[in-house]
CSV table of C-alpha atoms in Angstrom, one decimal:
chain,number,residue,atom,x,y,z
Y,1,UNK,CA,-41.0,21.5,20.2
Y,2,UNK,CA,-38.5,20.7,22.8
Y,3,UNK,CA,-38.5,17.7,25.3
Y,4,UNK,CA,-37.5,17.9,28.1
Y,5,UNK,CA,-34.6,15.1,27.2
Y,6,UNK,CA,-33.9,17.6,24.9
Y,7,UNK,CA,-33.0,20.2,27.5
Y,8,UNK,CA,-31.5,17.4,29.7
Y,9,UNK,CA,-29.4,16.8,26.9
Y,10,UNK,CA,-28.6,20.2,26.2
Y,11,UNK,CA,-27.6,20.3,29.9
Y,12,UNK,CA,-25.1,17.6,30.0
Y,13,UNK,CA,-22.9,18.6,27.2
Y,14,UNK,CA,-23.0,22.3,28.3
Y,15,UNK,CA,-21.6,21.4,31.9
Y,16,UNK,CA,-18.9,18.9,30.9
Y,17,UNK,CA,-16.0,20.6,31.2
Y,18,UNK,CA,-12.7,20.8,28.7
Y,19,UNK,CA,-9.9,18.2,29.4
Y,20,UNK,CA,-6.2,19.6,30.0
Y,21,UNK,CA,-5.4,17.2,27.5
Y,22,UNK,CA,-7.8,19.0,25.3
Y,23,UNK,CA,-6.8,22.6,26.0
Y,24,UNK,CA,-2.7,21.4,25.9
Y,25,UNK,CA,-3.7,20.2,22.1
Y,26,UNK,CA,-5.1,23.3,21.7
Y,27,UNK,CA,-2.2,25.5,22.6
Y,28,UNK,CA,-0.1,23.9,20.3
Y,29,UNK,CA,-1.9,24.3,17.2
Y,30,UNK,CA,-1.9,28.2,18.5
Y,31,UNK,CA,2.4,28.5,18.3
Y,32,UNK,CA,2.8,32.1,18.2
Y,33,UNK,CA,3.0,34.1,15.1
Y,34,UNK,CA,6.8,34.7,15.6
Y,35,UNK,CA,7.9,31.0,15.3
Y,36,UNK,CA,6.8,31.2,11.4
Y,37,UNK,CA,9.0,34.3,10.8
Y,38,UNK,CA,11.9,32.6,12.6
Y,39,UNK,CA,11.7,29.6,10.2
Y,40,UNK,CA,11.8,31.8,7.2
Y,41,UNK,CA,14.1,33.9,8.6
Y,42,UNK,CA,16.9,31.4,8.6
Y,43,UNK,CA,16.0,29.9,5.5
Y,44,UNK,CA,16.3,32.9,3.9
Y,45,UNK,CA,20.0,33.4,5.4
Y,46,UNK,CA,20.8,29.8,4.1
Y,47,UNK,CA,19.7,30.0,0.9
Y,48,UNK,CA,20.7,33.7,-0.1
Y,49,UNK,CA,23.6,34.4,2.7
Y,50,UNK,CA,24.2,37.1,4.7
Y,51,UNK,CA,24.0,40.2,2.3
Y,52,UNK,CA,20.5,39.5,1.5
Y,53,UNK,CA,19.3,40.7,5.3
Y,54,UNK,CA,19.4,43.8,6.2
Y,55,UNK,CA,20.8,44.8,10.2
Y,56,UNK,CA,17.8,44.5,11.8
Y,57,UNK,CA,17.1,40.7,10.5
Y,58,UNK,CA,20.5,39.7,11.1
Y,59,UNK,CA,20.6,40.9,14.8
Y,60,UNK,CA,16.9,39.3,14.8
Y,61,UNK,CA,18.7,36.2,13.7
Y,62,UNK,CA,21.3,37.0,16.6
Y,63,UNK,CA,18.6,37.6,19.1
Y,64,UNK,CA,16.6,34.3,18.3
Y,65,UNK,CA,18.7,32.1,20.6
Y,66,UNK,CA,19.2,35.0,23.5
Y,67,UNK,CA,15.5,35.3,24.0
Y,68,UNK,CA,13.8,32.5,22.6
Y,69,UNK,CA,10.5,33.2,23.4
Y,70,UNK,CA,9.0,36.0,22.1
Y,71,UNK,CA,8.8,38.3,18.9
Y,72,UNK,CA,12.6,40.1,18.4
Y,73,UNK,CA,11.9,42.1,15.7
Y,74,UNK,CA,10.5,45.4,17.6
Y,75,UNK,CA,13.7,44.4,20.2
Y,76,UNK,CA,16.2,44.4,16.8
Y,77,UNK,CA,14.4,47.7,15.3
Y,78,UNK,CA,14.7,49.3,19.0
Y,79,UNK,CA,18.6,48.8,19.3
Y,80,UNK,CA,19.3,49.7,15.8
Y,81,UNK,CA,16.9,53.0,16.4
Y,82,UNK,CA,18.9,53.2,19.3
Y,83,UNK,CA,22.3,53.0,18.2
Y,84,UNK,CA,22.3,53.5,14.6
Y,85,UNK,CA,23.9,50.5,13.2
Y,86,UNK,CA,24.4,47.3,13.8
Y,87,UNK,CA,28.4,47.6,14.3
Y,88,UNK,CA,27.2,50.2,17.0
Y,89,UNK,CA,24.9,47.7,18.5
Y,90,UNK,CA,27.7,45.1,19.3
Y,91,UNK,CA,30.1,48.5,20.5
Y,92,UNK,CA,27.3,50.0,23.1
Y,93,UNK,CA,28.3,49.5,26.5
Y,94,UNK,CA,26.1,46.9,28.3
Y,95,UNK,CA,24.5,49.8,30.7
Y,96,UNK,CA,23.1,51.4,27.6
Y,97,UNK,CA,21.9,48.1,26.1
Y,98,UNK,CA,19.9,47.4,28.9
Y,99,UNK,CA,17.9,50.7,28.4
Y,100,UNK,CA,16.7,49.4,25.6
Y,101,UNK,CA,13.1,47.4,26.8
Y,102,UNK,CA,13.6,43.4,25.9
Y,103,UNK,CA,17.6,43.8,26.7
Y,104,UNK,CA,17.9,42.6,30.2
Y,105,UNK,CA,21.2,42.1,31.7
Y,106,UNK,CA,21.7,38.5,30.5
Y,107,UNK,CA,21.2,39.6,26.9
Y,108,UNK,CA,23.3,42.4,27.0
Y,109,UNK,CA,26.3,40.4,27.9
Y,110,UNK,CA,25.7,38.2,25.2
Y,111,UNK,CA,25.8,40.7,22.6
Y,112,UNK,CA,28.8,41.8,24.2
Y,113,UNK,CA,31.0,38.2,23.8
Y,114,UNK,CA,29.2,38.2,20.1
Y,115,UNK,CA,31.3,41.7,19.6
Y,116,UNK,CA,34.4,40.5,21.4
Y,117,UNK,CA,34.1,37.2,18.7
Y,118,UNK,CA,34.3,39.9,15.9
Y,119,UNK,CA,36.9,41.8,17.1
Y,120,UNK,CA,39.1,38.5,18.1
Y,121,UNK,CA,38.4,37.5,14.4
Y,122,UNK,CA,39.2,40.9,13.1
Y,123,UNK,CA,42.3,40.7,15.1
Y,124,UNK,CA,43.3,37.2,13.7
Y,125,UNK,CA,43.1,38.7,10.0
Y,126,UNK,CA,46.0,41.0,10.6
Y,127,UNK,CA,48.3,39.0,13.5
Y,128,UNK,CA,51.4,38.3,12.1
Y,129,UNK,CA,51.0,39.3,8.5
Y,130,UNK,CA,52.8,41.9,6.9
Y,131,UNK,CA,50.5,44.9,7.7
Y,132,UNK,CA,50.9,47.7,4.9
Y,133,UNK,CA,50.0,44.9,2.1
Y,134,UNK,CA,46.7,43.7,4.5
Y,135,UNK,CA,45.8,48.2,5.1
Y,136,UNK,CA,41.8,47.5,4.7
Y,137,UNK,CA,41.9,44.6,7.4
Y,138,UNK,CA,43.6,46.3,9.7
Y,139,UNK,CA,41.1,49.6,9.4
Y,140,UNK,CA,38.7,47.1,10.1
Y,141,UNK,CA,40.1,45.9,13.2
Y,142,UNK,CA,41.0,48.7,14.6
Y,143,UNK,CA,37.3,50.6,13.7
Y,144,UNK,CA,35.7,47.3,15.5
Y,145,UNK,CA,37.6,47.4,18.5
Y,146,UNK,CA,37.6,51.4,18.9
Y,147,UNK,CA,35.1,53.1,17.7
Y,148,UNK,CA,32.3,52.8,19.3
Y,149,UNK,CA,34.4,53.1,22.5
Y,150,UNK,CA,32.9,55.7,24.9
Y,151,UNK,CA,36.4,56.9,25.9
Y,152,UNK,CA,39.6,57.7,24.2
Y,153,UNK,CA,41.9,55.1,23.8
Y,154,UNK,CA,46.0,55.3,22.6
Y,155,UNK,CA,46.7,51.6,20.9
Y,156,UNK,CA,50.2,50.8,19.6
Y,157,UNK,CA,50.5,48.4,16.8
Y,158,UNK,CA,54.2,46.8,17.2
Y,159,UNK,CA,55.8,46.0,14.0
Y,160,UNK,CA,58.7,43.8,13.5
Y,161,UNK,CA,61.4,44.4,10.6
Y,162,UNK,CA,59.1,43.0,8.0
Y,163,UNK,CA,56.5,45.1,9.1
Y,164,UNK,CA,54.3,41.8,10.5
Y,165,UNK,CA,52.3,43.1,13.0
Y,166,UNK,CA,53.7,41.6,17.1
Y,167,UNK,CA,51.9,43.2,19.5
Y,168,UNK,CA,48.6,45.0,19.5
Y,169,UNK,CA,48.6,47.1,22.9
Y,170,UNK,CA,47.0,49.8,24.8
Y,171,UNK,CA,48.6,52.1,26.3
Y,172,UNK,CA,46.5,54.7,27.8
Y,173,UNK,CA,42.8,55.1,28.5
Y,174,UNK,CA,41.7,58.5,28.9
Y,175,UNK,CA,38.3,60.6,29.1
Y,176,UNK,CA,35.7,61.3,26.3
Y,177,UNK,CA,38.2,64.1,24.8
Y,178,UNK,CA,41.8,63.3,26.0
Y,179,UNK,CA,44.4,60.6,26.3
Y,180,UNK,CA,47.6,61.2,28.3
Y,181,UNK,CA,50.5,60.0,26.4
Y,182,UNK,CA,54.4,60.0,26.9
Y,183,UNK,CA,56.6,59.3,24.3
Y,184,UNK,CA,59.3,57.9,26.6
Y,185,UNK,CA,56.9,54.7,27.6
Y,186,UNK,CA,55.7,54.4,24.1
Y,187,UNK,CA,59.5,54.2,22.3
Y,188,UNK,CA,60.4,52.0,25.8
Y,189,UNK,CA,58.3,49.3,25.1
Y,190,UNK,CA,58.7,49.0,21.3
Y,191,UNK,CA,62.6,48.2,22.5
Y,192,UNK,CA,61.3,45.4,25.1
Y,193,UNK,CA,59.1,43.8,21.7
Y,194,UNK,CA,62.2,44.3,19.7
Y,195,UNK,CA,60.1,46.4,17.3
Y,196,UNK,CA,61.8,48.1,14.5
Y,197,UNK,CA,58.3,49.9,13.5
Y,198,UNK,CA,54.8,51.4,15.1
Y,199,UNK,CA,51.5,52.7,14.2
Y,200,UNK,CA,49.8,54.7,16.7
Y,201,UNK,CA,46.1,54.4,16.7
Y,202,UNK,CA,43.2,56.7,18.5
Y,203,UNK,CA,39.9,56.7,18.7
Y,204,UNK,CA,37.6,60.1,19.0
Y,205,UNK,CA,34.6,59.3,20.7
Y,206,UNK,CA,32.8,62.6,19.7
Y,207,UNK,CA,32.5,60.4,15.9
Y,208,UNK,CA,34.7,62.7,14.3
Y,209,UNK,CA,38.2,61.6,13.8
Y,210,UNK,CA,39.7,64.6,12.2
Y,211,UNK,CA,43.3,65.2,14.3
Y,212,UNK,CA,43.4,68.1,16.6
Y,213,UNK,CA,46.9,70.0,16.8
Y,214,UNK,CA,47.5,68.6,20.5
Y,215,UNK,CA,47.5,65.1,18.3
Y,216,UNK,CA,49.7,66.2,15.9
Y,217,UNK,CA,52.1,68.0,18.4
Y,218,UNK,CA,52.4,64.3,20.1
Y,219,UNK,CA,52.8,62.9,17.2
Y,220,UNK,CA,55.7,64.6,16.2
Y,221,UNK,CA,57.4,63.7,19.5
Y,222,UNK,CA,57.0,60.3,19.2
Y,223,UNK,CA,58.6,60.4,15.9
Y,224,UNK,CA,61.6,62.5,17.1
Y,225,UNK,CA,61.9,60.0,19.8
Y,226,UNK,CA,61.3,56.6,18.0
Y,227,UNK,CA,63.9,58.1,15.4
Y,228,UNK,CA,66.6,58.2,17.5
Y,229,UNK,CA,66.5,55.1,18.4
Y,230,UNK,CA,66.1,53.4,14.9
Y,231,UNK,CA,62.1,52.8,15.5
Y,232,UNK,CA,59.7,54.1,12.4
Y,233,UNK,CA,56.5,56.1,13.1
Y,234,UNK,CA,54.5,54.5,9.9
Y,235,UNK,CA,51.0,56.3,10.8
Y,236,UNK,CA,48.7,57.6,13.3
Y,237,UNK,CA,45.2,56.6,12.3
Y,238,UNK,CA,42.5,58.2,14.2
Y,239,UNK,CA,39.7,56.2,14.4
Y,240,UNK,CA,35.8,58.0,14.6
Y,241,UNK,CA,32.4,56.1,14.3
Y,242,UNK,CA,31.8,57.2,10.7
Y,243,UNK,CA,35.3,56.3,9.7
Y,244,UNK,CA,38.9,57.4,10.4
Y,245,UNK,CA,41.3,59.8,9.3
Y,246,UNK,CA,45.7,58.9,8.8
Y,247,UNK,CA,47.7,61.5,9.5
Y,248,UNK,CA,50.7,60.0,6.8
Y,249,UNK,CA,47.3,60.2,4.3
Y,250,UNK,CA,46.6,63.4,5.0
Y,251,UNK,CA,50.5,64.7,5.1
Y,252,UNK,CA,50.8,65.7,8.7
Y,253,UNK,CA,53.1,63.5,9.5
């Protein structure tokens, strides 16, 4: 039978309320669930590298400093169900990005200088080197700073006599489907770089880089102009998200 210290007892306890020192211990031994996966995450990349994470981990792992608290997984899976890879990730304007729910502004632009990196790397890999012996790298480049470009773009790779790659320019900017280009400016400033050789480089947004006859037609008059003047057309290389097509490759040229 119960007292009535008992229920006096009972009482006291039941009214004494929890200490903020008490509920701060207790919200640390709750960390969320995400910080675990974070830990193995990047032990995982150290131990086994890179290749052993698929896209959506590694932009996870990208996304863990750019918004550090909260779960970046369903954020990495939504980009990449987005965009489709994680190259196309990094070459999404930052309007798009920011559709995507967790990418707010601030983020966006950070995924943005993470591309720019790349592409400066990319860049670095073929500057100065003697570009027909270093082919692949120079794909590479030009694919991460083109293709995922939303409009067409004329570049001009500037060659000097040992085919060591000078300048790296573009020339025109056009819409979604056409780039203006005259073969006057484009032999004019190979002579102010003192280049004895170009490449031509486009990009087709649509994805599909096979060339069109109005790019082959140019083409051709570039050569005939670049000829006269002791310049060498080496390639076009059209440049599509799903991979690119030369025009020298394919005999068009």
């Amino acid at each position: 039978m119960a007292t009535q210290g008992d229920d006096d007892e009972r009482s006291f306890f039941s009214e004494v309320p929890v200490r903020p020192a008490a509920r701060a211990k207790a919200a640390v031994d709750e960390k969320p669930h995400y910080l675990g996966h974070r830990d193995r995450l990047r032990e995982r990349f150290a131990s086994a590298g890179p290749d052993a994470l698929p896209d959506y981990e590694l932009l996870e792992l990208l996304l863990f400093r750019l918004i550090p608290r909260a779960d970046t997984k369903p954020v990495a899976k939504a980009l990449l169900a987005r965009f489709g890879t994680l190259a196309e990730v990094l070459g999404a304007p930052i309007g798009l990005l920011q559709e995507v729910k967790g990418i707010g502004p601030a983020v966006a632009l950070e995924l943005k200088v993470v591309a720019a990196t790349a592409q400066r790397m990319a860049r670095g890999e073929v500057h100065g080197r003697e570009v027909l012996a270093s082919w692949q790298q120079l794909l590479d480049y030009c694919r991460s700073a083109m293709a995922f470009e939303a409009r067409e773009q004329f570049r001009i790779l500037f060659l000097d006599k040992k085919n060591a790659l000078i300048a790296d320019e573009v020339q025109q900017t056009g819409t979604v489907d056409h780039t203006p280009v005259y073969p006057r400016e484009v032999v004019k400033r190979a002579l102010e770089l003192s280049a004895t050789a170009i490449i031509l480089v486009h990009n087709h947004p649509s994805g599909d880089p096979t060339p069109s006859r109005a790019d082959i037609e140019m083409t051709k008059e570039i050569i005939e102009a670049a000829k006269r003047l002791g310049i060498s057309v080496h390639d076009h290389i059209i440049i599509g998200r799903k991979g690119y097509a030369s025009m020298k490759g394919l005999l068009l040229i």
